[in-house]
Amino acid sequence: MASHVALFRAPPLSSISTRQRFHANHFSIKGLKLNTTSSTCFPCSTTTHRGGSCSLVIACSSSNGREPDSANDDGVKAVERILEEKRRAALSAKIASGEFTVEKQSGLLPVLRSLEKLGVPNEVLEFLFGWVEVNPRIPEAKGSIKAIRSEAFFIPLYELYLTYGGIFRLNFGPKSFLIVSDPSIAKHILRDNSKAYSKGILAEILDFVMGKGLIPADGEIWRVRRRAIVPALHQKYVAAMIGLFGQASDRLCKKLDAAASDGDDVEMESLFSRLTLDIIGKAVFNYDFDSLSNDTGIVEAVYTVLREAEDRSVSPIPIWEIPIWKDISPRQRKVNAALKLINDTLDDLIAICKRMVDEEELQFHEEYMNEQDPSILHFLLASGDDVSSKQLRDDLMTMLIAGHETTAAVLTWTFYLLSKEPRVMSKLQEEVDSILGDRYPTIEDMKKLKYTTRVINESLRLFPQPPVLIRRSLEDDVLGEYPIKRGEDIFISVWNLHHSPKLWDDADKFEPERWALDGPNPNETNQNFKYLPFGGGPRKCVGDLFASYESIVALAMLVRRFNFQIAVGAPPVEMTTGATIHTTQGLKMTVTHRIKPPIVPSLQMSTMGVDSSMSLSDKDEINQEGQVYQAQS
Ligand code: HEM
């Protein structure tokens, strides 16, 4: 049976307030022993303007989820910032000096090393002296399972990382995990020795929904499916998708148009979730969920299953595995009914697509694409992919989930960050106005929207989706200087890598300018695994380009038409997480129309094999060159 621990739940941004931290030299996070002056904050940042320049001040709200009180004025913030910087510097120095991370080594070590050199096998040495004696020990932190249940997970991991370093062991009663926050060890696990690692706990948790789909699959099944699916996301397909992204984003603009005109606030997180569901449904299996206007049936079923997957990933006891529970629990019955509805729908779509392919005069080639139905499913069937219906369903379901919540989370946190940094928003709008004007984005624009791309790059650094990658060792290995055994559960904390003060200047600051505009697009290779927005190695995301373009198109199309601000009286924006980082209470924003930007010369619109029902906003007109002239509000 799977070992289930709360994998991902993160505390609200506020759960450990800056002020609390400065007042507590030794505190414990609900059972986790933390013997440190702990004051690291997270990007629940506020912007202040001093002397005409903008600076980002990291400020967490208080632990009850309310905004900091009035005493939290600029002066206090400045003092807190200085204290924070001092503490970080002192702690970094201690960590760098090895005070926290160096473990006592066995006095027998020199003897054992000599025996090793003489060729005495490791198993014999282990037998004689015991594993622990032979090798340097990984630093350890201890905690209680309650801490993981009630606390969010990746934030305490960050605190522990500052104390224990790039690799440490976290023990919860009998359960033990290795937490990796070191780029070279991450590279070793994800790329250099990836064959020695499986998806472990993740595969067990996701089995009910993804089966042997690409994300949880391991070994031969994964190899075969990856080889079949990757070619489906070829360049021509992604270029066609730009049109789909534009049209779906336009539907969202329509909603925002109405809200802006009526003066209604909008909850952006759920709107982004619907936008990306509509896009991924069309892109993967040519199904229009139309979730921006429709909330029942299949849409509700998808959300029921998604929530269940997330809840299972944070539940300490797998009660759903108790046989009788499955049948009597109303919740489990609802989940099963939802799964059945989605599976039946997918089966129907597969059958429809098979008929289309049969009727087609098919000439399959490398960049094959059916103009009416450019979906991944159509490609897979047309390629003659020899696959069972169950496997095909698992793959479609995997891509539906992988490509939906991730991009929605990226957009949500990007708009949150932008709302805190008007300087970045202005620069972004300036670029979008000058490159796009009022027309739909094309594939050519993706290269030109450089600052827009950097905004997404930086948002993915501050809010990586997912914040933790999960692996299990399939054989003994050596991580850094530490030998590890087969069967170790490992969390690679992308959050820690992306927030590490050792790896980044002003790590918590939202600064798209840290990525040179004319430099290469940052990725795990050119950043040497300190930046892992889409993972790395053979299991890297297959949808990275798709998702990047999707985010760029949606961002550009929204900011060129509207201004966004956190709504007055909105609940504080705090983090919680399932597979991705969610807000606890949504991202409530006030949307206002922008003054019409200048019209620039148009480019040809890319061809779109997409549903004509995806119309432009009612008030818009489209000319023959693909320009959309927005009605003045
Ligand atoms: C901004 C949006 C996205 C982010 C941040 C993201 C991130 C990731 C990451 C970090 C991984 C690696 C997981 C690991 O190593 O354990 C991954 C894998 C994967 N992603 Fe994405 N993803 C995004 C969008 C998409 C989209 C749109 C699709 C589908 C069209 C997709 C399909 C997949 C699949 C199938 C895998 C598994 C690949 C394998 O194991 O071979 N993702 N994604």
XYZ file of C-alpha atoms and ligand atoms in Angstrom:
676
model
C 0.000 0.000 0.000
C 1.205 3.466 -0.721
C 2.909 5.456 1.954
C 0.848 8.567 2.044
C 2.023 11.689 3.657
C 0.888 15.199 3.146
C 3.076 15.957 0.210
C 2.359 19.423 -0.876
C 0.164 21.475 1.358
C 1.827 24.795 1.908
C 0.959 27.259 4.605
C -0.691 30.491 3.751
C 1.838 33.166 2.933
C 0.935 34.519 6.290
C 1.330 31.503 8.514
C 4.688 32.579 9.818
C 4.673 36.313 9.855
C 7.759 38.392 9.500
C 7.159 39.921 12.877
C 6.573 36.589 14.557
C 9.833 35.384 13.162
C 11.891 38.298 14.359
C 10.516 37.849 17.823
C 11.316 34.173 17.982
C 14.898 33.091 18.112
C 13.939 29.513 18.759
C 10.584 28.381 17.610
C 9.016 25.225 16.377
C 6.698 24.849 13.419
C 4.077 22.615 14.984
C 6.318 19.764 15.955
C 9.160 20.357 13.570
C 12.218 21.106 15.614
C 13.674 24.295 14.290
C 16.547 25.609 16.253
C 17.150 28.737 14.297
C 16.302 32.374 14.055
C 13.823 31.814 11.374
C 12.647 34.784 9.423
C 12.568 33.916 5.819
C 9.596 35.346 4.030
C 7.821 34.547 0.862
C 6.762 36.615 -2.047
C 3.647 37.994 -0.496
C 5.304 41.226 -1.352
C 4.142 44.747 -1.283
C 5.529 47.523 -3.387
C 6.731 50.783 -2.005
C 7.919 53.811 -3.880
C 10.760 55.768 -2.459
C 12.602 58.562 -4.174
C 10.794 57.797 -7.385
C 12.030 54.222 -7.569
C 10.122 51.043 -6.901
C 11.317 48.454 -4.485
C 9.707 45.239 -3.477
C 9.298 44.775 0.234
C 8.648 41.267 1.376
C 5.890 41.421 3.920
C 3.814 38.565 5.203
C 0.412 39.036 6.677
C -0.249 37.910 10.207
C -0.881 34.296 11.078
C -4.633 34.633 11.356
C -4.768 35.491 7.681
C -5.536 39.173 8.160
C -3.470 41.989 6.804
C -0.744 43.328 9.051
C -2.040 45.966 11.466
C -1.463 49.674 11.141
C 1.811 49.488 13.069
C 3.204 47.783 10.024
C 4.101 51.066 8.403
C 6.996 51.941 6.138
C 9.388 52.499 9.045
C 8.699 49.099 10.525
C 9.051 47.504 7.126
C 12.398 49.157 6.569
C 13.680 47.935 9.931
C 12.325 44.479 9.247
C 14.041 44.442 5.897
C 17.383 45.364 7.420
C 16.968 42.757 10.140
C 15.936 40.203 7.565
C 18.972 40.930 5.416
C 21.268 40.726 8.447
C 19.757 37.469 9.609
C 19.978 35.967 6.168
C 23.594 37.021 5.805
C 24.465 35.549 9.203
C 22.598 32.343 8.512
C 24.074 31.977 5.032
C 27.539 32.455 6.491
C 26.871 29.767 9.075
C 25.506 27.410 6.478
C 28.433 28.147 4.175
C 30.862 27.502 7.023
C 29.280 24.084 7.422
C 28.228 24.696 11.004
C 24.825 23.174 10.389
C 25.533 20.702 7.667
C 28.776 18.918 8.427
C 28.174 15.634 10.136
C 30.503 13.858 12.474
C 32.344 11.115 10.631
C 33.189 7.746 11.987
C 36.658 7.249 13.460
C 36.774 4.035 11.484
C 36.458 5.872 8.218
C 40.175 5.930 7.250
C 40.427 2.162 7.887
C 37.323 1.505 5.871
C 38.487 3.724 3.011
C 41.725 1.699 2.879
C 39.781 -1.566 2.781
C 37.600 -0.101 0.036
C 40.716 0.806 -1.954
C 41.969 -2.763 -1.548
C 38.801 -3.841 -3.329
C 36.772 -5.131 -0.405
C 33.164 -4.930 -1.696
C 30.836 -2.423 -0.111
C 28.414 -5.174 0.977
C 31.177 -6.784 3.018
C 32.135 -3.469 4.601
C 28.533 -2.813 5.372
C 28.168 -6.205 6.941
C 31.268 -5.690 9.063
C 30.697 -2.166 10.205
C 27.180 -1.216 9.343
C 26.118 1.261 6.664
C 26.018 4.248 8.941
C 29.565 3.745 10.105
C 30.925 3.418 6.576
C 29.568 6.587 5.100
C 29.159 10.225 5.994
C 25.643 10.699 7.313
C 23.113 12.913 5.634
C 22.096 15.743 7.997
C 18.792 14.972 9.637
C 15.751 16.927 10.725
C 13.027 15.387 12.776
C 9.349 16.195 12.843
C 5.935 14.899 13.672
C 3.351 13.790 11.140
C 0.990 16.383 12.639
C 3.339 19.086 11.425
C 2.928 17.959 7.855
C -0.799 17.559 8.154
C -1.557 20.928 9.574
C 1.273 22.856 8.027
C 1.893 23.546 4.454
C 4.838 21.597 3.256
C 7.247 23.430 0.981
C 7.595 26.476 3.227
C 8.912 24.594 6.284
C 11.158 22.722 3.857
C 12.670 26.051 2.911
C 13.359 26.881 6.544
C 14.968 23.502 7.040
C 17.025 23.939 3.884
C 18.514 27.165 5.256
C 19.604 25.223 8.312
C 20.524 21.801 7.004
C 21.702 22.558 3.483
C 21.228 21.180 -0.019
C 20.397 17.649 1.064
C 18.946 16.491 4.343
C 16.779 13.740 5.696
C 13.388 14.482 7.165
C 12.078 11.843 9.538
C 8.437 11.519 10.476
C 8.077 8.631 12.861
C 8.946 5.591 10.769
C 8.821 7.502 7.497
C 11.807 9.225 6.013
C 12.329 11.512 3.026
C 15.375 13.056 1.432
C 14.927 16.733 0.661
C 17.124 17.943 -2.175
C 17.692 21.649 -2.822
C 21.096 21.501 -4.456
C 21.306 22.107 -8.242
C 24.034 19.531 -8.882
C 22.197 16.810 -6.945
C 18.958 17.706 -8.726
C 20.804 17.412 -12.030
C 22.160 14.019 -11.027
C 18.713 12.664 -10.128
C 16.747 14.228 -12.964
C 19.243 13.934 -15.781
C 22.594 12.213 -15.264
C 21.336 9.133 -13.446
C 17.620 9.432 -14.166
C 17.311 5.701 -14.913
C 17.931 4.991 -11.244
C 14.781 6.879 -10.156
C 11.037 6.351 -10.480
C 8.022 8.551 -9.693
C 7.460 6.603 -6.444
C 4.693 7.978 -4.240
C 3.381 10.205 -7.018
C 2.526 7.226 -9.209
C 0.706 5.588 -6.289
C -1.377 8.683 -5.539
C -2.285 9.440 -9.137
C -3.051 5.878 -10.137
C -6.827 6.262 -9.706
C -7.002 9.066 -12.242
C -3.983 8.807 -14.525
C -3.355 5.057 -14.413
C -0.248 4.503 -16.522
C -0.349 7.934 -18.158
C 2.886 9.720 -18.998
C 3.390 11.559 -15.689
C 3.136 8.591 -13.291
C 4.365 5.889 -15.705
C 7.843 4.438 -15.318
C 10.090 2.036 -17.194
C 9.133 0.604 -20.564
C 5.554 1.940 -20.578
C 6.848 5.475 -20.042
C 9.514 5.093 -22.755
C 7.018 3.855 -25.349
C 4.365 6.478 -24.538
C 6.824 9.361 -24.446
C 8.126 8.340 -27.875
C 4.562 8.332 -29.208
C 3.384 11.598 -27.626
C 6.319 13.999 -28.044
C 6.108 14.113 -31.882
C 2.442 15.164 -31.589
C 3.522 18.515 -30.132
C 5.499 19.479 -33.234
C 6.101 23.067 -34.333
C 3.219 23.295 -36.764
C 0.840 22.065 -34.053
C 2.106 24.599 -31.516
C 1.841 27.367 -34.131
C -1.793 26.401 -34.782
C -2.420 26.459 -31.060
C -1.477 30.149 -30.896
C -4.736 30.866 -32.700
C -6.637 28.725 -30.209
C -4.976 30.499 -27.266
C -5.953 33.854 -28.778
C -9.567 32.905 -29.337
C -9.991 31.337 -25.900
C -8.362 34.369 -24.256
C -10.739 36.548 -26.201
C -13.667 34.717 -24.631
C -12.211 35.571 -21.261
C -11.818 39.199 -22.360
C -15.513 39.193 -23.140
C -16.282 38.224 -19.557
C -13.918 40.834 -18.215
C -15.405 43.444 -20.534
C -18.777 42.879 -18.925
C -17.337 42.921 -15.398
C -15.397 46.116 -16.085
C -18.458 47.812 -17.552
C -20.675 46.726 -14.645
C -18.058 47.549 -12.007
C -18.052 43.943 -10.721
C -14.950 42.436 -9.147
C -13.757 39.131 -10.575
C -12.091 36.073 -9.076
C -9.219 35.551 -11.486
C -7.957 32.169 -10.266
C -11.153 30.372 -11.202
C -11.369 32.257 -14.511
C -7.824 31.184 -15.398
C -8.664 27.632 -14.437
C -11.596 27.731 -16.879
C -9.587 29.388 -19.625
C -6.877 26.718 -19.484
C -9.422 23.888 -19.233
C -11.094 25.122 -22.420
C -7.745 25.342 -24.172
C -6.407 21.955 -23.109
C -9.694 20.184 -23.970
C -9.520 21.464 -27.538
C -5.766 20.993 -27.849
C -5.612 17.436 -26.547
C -8.847 15.835 -27.741
C -10.813 18.459 -29.646
C -13.480 18.898 -26.989
C -14.957 22.258 -26.129
C -15.658 22.293 -22.406
C -16.819 25.897 -22.745
C -16.244 26.115 -19.034
C -16.167 29.905 -19.080
C -19.942 29.799 -19.599
C -20.843 26.279 -18.483
C -20.497 24.918 -14.960
C -22.220 21.566 -14.882
C -21.803 18.007 -16.105
C -18.400 17.258 -17.510
C -16.830 20.480 -16.211
C -17.968 19.710 -12.690
C -16.719 16.132 -13.092
C -13.255 17.326 -14.114
C -13.066 19.565 -11.051
C -14.320 16.792 -8.741
C -11.544 14.493 -9.957
C -8.914 17.207 -9.800
C -9.810 18.134 -6.226
C -9.731 14.472 -5.237
C -6.244 14.041 -6.735
C -5.056 17.084 -4.816
C -6.708 15.989 -1.562
C -5.189 12.543 -1.841
C -1.778 14.074 -2.289
C -2.078 15.813 1.083
C -3.902 13.149 3.061
C -1.929 11.232 5.693
C -4.080 8.091 5.577
C -5.277 6.557 2.304
C -8.814 5.837 3.490
C -9.995 5.571 -0.100
C -8.069 2.311 -0.303
C -10.246 0.659 2.327
C -12.450 -1.581 0.127
C -15.800 -0.936 1.786
C -15.151 2.800 2.063
C -15.112 3.147 -1.711
C -18.705 1.968 -1.856
C -20.231 3.698 1.124
C -18.497 7.076 1.242
C -20.697 9.636 -0.604
C -17.584 11.516 -1.567
C -15.903 8.477 -3.076
C -19.106 7.603 -4.892
C -19.161 11.114 -6.352
C -15.529 10.770 -7.427
C -16.241 7.414 -9.067
C -19.260 8.819 -10.889
C -17.192 11.778 -12.089
C -14.425 9.474 -13.283
C -16.937 7.351 -15.137
C -18.423 10.395 -16.875
C -14.992 11.634 -17.969
C -13.884 8.194 -19.112
C -17.097 7.654 -21.086
C -16.669 11.068 -22.700
C -13.066 10.291 -23.582
C -14.107 6.921 -25.028
C -16.707 8.685 -27.196
C -14.148 11.234 -28.362
C -11.678 8.490 -29.192
C -14.390 6.680 -31.192
C -15.362 9.879 -33.071
C -11.748 10.644 -33.833
C -11.127 7.067 -35.036
C -14.009 7.440 -37.482
C -12.609 10.774 -38.728
C -9.203 9.225 -39.256
C -10.755 6.254 -41.094
C -12.597 8.589 -43.449
C -9.565 10.770 -44.069
C -7.341 10.327 -47.087
C -4.460 9.947 -44.778
C -0.880 10.668 -45.678
C 0.918 10.623 -42.406
C 4.168 12.545 -42.219
C 6.399 14.137 -39.585
C 4.436 17.335 -39.045
C 1.062 15.808 -39.792
C -1.901 17.898 -38.685
C -5.586 17.764 -39.524
C -6.761 21.336 -40.052
C -10.274 20.659 -38.713
C -8.989 18.783 -35.716
C -5.358 19.530 -34.925
C -5.618 17.732 -31.546
C -2.987 15.449 -30.046
C -5.529 12.619 -30.087
C -5.995 12.981 -33.836
C -2.240 12.875 -34.366
C -1.855 9.766 -32.222
C -4.606 7.899 -34.046
C -3.445 9.035 -37.476
C 0.098 7.907 -36.682
C -1.243 4.376 -36.261
C -0.074 4.429 -32.653
C -0.551 0.857 -31.486
C -2.065 1.491 -28.095
C -4.907 0.120 -25.989
C -7.953 2.343 -25.407
C -7.215 2.295 -21.671
C -3.656 3.537 -22.219
C -4.860 6.220 -24.623
C -7.418 7.358 -22.052
C -4.751 7.461 -19.332
C -2.530 9.595 -21.564
C -5.321 12.002 -22.493
C -6.381 12.339 -18.861
C -2.766 12.950 -17.833
C -2.345 15.728 -20.352
C -5.693 17.226 -19.428
C -4.622 17.526 -15.800
C -0.954 18.352 -16.441
C -1.766 21.052 -18.926
C -4.625 22.647 -17.083
C -3.930 23.522 -13.453
C -0.248 24.302 -14.087
C -0.871 27.048 -16.621
C -3.819 28.378 -14.618
C -1.537 28.683 -11.580
C 1.153 30.449 -13.614
C -1.347 33.037 -14.848
C -2.869 33.515 -11.392
C 0.459 34.212 -9.714
C 1.679 36.348 -12.601
C -1.311 38.658 -12.194
C -0.814 38.684 -8.444
C 2.842 39.680 -8.873
C 1.953 42.320 -11.460
C -0.631 43.838 -9.150
C 2.164 44.401 -6.640
C 4.601 45.856 -9.153
C 3.030 48.600 -11.325
C 6.426 49.387 -12.838
C 6.575 45.933 -14.414
C 2.945 46.158 -15.533
C 3.565 49.474 -17.335
C 6.617 48.102 -19.093
C 4.692 44.999 -20.082
C 1.741 46.969 -21.445
C 4.101 49.194 -23.385
C 5.653 46.195 -25.097
C 2.318 44.563 -25.858
C 0.921 47.821 -27.285
C 3.895 48.297 -29.553
C 4.131 44.706 -30.778
C 0.492 43.639 -30.932
C -1.643 46.707 -30.956
C -5.156 45.334 -31.176
C -4.662 42.189 -33.181
C -4.366 38.550 -32.210
C -0.859 37.284 -31.412
C 0.844 35.114 -34.015
C 3.697 32.638 -33.780
C 6.071 35.375 -35.041
C 5.086 37.549 -32.087
C 6.316 34.934 -29.618
C 9.889 35.915 -30.428
C 9.111 39.621 -30.258
C 7.247 39.674 -26.958
C 10.522 39.519 -25.070
C 9.606 41.331 -21.892
C 6.287 39.469 -21.713
C 8.274 36.228 -21.854
C 10.587 37.427 -19.089
C 7.579 38.208 -16.896
C 6.447 34.599 -17.286
C 9.997 33.293 -16.717
C 10.211 35.266 -13.484
C 6.735 34.282 -12.319
C 7.704 30.633 -12.827
C 10.787 31.212 -10.701
C 8.873 32.693 -7.786
C 5.929 30.285 -8.060
C 7.158 27.012 -9.557
C 4.410 24.589 -10.573
C 4.692 22.076 -8.973
C 6.876 23.364 -6.118
C 8.311 19.893 -5.410
C 9.321 17.055 -7.753
C 8.993 13.529 -6.418
C 11.254 10.557 -7.063
C 12.131 7.179 -5.509
C 15.570 5.571 -5.855
C 15.468 2.235 -7.678
C 19.024 1.336 -6.716
C 21.792 2.416 -4.344
C 23.356 5.678 -5.453
C 25.530 8.540 -4.249
C 24.028 12.010 -3.876
C 26.727 14.625 -3.441
C 29.009 13.013 -0.904
C 26.300 10.817 0.573
C 25.568 7.238 -0.424
C 21.873 6.411 -0.400
C 19.976 3.148 -0.457
C 17.452 1.813 -2.924
C 13.864 2.745 -2.023
C 14.513 6.262 -0.714
C 11.649 8.719 -1.274
C 13.061 11.994 -2.519
C 11.562 15.459 -2.828
C 13.466 17.831 -5.078
C 12.354 21.218 -3.833
C 12.123 23.469 -6.869
C 10.780 26.104 -4.506
C 14.040 26.045 -2.530
C 16.176 26.114 -5.660
C 14.245 29.067 -7.042
C 14.281 31.013 -3.751
C 17.757 30.204 -2.522
C 19.689 33.290 -1.380
C 22.818 31.352 -2.277
C 21.768 31.041 -5.896
C 19.970 34.328 -6.603
C 20.468 38.015 -5.881
C 17.366 39.406 -4.180
C 15.853 35.947 -4.497
C 12.359 36.958 -3.360
C 12.138 40.003 -5.602
C 9.917 39.928 -8.691
C 12.369 41.232 -11.240
C 11.872 40.161 -14.864
C 14.972 42.230 -15.700
C 17.188 39.596 -14.066
C 16.767 37.717 -17.362
C 18.527 39.590 -20.190
C 16.058 40.500 -22.943
C 18.370 39.348 -25.693
C 19.747 36.415 -23.752
C 18.632 32.827 -24.238
C 15.312 31.729 -22.837
C 16.218 30.578 -19.316
C 15.902 26.849 -18.796
C 17.394 24.118 -16.646
C 20.351 23.599 -18.993
C 21.583 27.174 -19.333
C 20.872 27.800 -15.618
C 22.660 24.599 -14.584
C 19.633 23.185 -12.757
C 19.144 26.065 -10.349
C 16.057 26.994 -12.422
C 13.654 24.152 -13.196
C 10.346 25.604 -14.392
C 9.589 22.519 -16.478
C 11.773 19.938 -14.728
C 14.780 18.505 -16.552
C 16.278 15.392 -18.084
C 14.225 12.732 -19.877
C 11.102 13.446 -17.780
C 11.032 17.121 -18.625
C 7.606 18.548 -19.404
C 6.442 17.728 -22.933
C 4.208 20.805 -22.973
C 6.808 23.452 -22.099
C 6.593 25.396 -25.357
C 2.828 24.993 -25.551
C 2.428 26.263 -21.987
C 4.869 29.151 -22.411
C 3.077 30.406 -25.523
C -0.306 29.889 -23.909
C 0.722 32.006 -20.922
C 2.290 34.698 -23.114
C -0.781 34.981 -25.358
C -3.239 35.125 -22.462
C -1.115 37.618 -20.533
C -0.603 39.870 -23.549
C -4.258 39.827 -24.576
C -5.506 40.647 -21.092
C -3.079 43.390 -20.152
C -3.473 45.219 -23.430
C -7.182 45.683 -22.756
C -7.423 45.951 -18.994
C -5.802 47.196 -15.841
C -5.915 44.858 -12.863
C -5.816 45.657 -9.171
C -6.451 43.612 -6.053
C -10.084 44.421 -5.192
C -10.775 46.597 -2.184
C -11.741 44.334 0.707
C -10.500 41.209 -1.084
C -9.364 38.378 1.172
C -5.577 38.279 1.637
C -3.795 36.327 -1.058
C -2.253 33.308 0.609
C -0.777 30.095 -0.659
C -1.981 26.571 -0.351
C -1.100 23.754 -2.613
C -2.148 20.470 -4.049
C -0.133 19.535 -7.106
C 0.300 23.225 -7.900
C 0.308 26.329 -5.734
C -3.220 27.657 -5.284
C -4.478 30.680 -3.422
C -6.436 29.902 -0.262
C -9.335 32.217 -1.057
C -8.935 33.183 -4.663
C -7.471 36.220 -6.389
C -10.183 38.824 -6.339
C -9.415 41.716 -8.657
C -10.955 44.902 -9.945
C -10.693 45.109 -13.708
C -10.882 48.400 -15.582
C -10.721 49.105 -19.297
C -7.512 50.604 -20.538
C -7.590 53.602 -22.791
C -7.355 52.262 -26.315
C -3.719 51.644 -27.222
C -2.338 52.957 -30.515
C -2.981 50.790 -33.559
C 0.191 49.461 -35.149
C 0.595 47.880 -38.591
C -0.857 44.389 -38.644
C 0.702 41.009 -39.271
C -1.072 38.056 -40.846
C -2.995 35.952 -38.340
C -1.768 32.376 -38.012
C -4.010 29.665 -39.432
C -6.284 28.064 -36.914
C -7.977 24.748 -37.154
C -10.248 25.684 -34.334
C -13.891 25.952 -33.534
C -15.597 28.890 -35.182
C -17.875 29.171 -32.165
C -14.920 30.718 -30.375
C -15.968 34.179 -31.399
C -14.473 37.530 -30.724
C -15.984 39.801 -28.168
C -19.398 41.015 -29.186
C -18.251 44.573 -29.330
C -15.222 43.758 -31.472
C -14.821 43.700 -35.163
C -12.228 41.750 -37.018
C -10.777 42.927 -40.281
C -9.402 40.790 -43.051
C -5.854 40.979 -41.801
C -6.779 39.606 -38.431
C -6.736 42.883 -36.536
C -9.233 43.127 -33.734
C -10.440 46.626 -33.123
C -11.726 46.866 -29.626
C -14.851 48.837 -29.070
C -14.201 51.824 -26.872
C -15.841 51.553 -23.525
C 3.128 26.371 -17.278
C 2.588 25.178 -17.388
C 3.325 23.912 -17.064
C 4.267 23.687 -16.110
C 4.852 24.688 -15.115
C 4.647 22.299 -16.212
C 5.606 21.704 -15.422
C 6.000 20.386 -15.542
C 7.058 19.791 -14.802
C 7.912 20.501 -13.749
C 7.157 18.498 -15.198
C 8.176 17.482 -14.703
C 7.609 16.664 -13.585
C 8.650 15.741 -12.975
O 9.793 15.691 -13.410
O 8.281 15.035 -12.029
C 6.134 18.272 -16.182
C 5.895 17.063 -16.801
C 4.904 16.872 -17.728
N 4.096 17.834 -18.281
Fe 4.084 19.782 -17.847
N 3.910 21.720 -17.197
C 3.101 22.662 -17.764
C 2.226 22.491 -18.808
C 2.005 21.309 -19.466
C 1.131 21.146 -20.606
C 0.349 22.267 -21.280
C 1.154 19.823 -20.937
C 0.445 19.100 -22.041
C 0.149 19.619 -23.190
C 2.045 19.164 -19.998
C 2.308 17.825 -19.985
C 3.259 17.225 -19.183
C 3.537 15.805 -19.216
C 2.818 14.763 -20.075
C 4.577 15.581 -18.314
C 5.242 14.251 -17.988
C 6.436 14.031 -18.891
C 7.141 12.728 -18.603
O 7.146 12.258 -17.471
O 7.713 12.193 -19.563
N 2.550 20.097 -19.135
N 5.440 19.442 -16.395
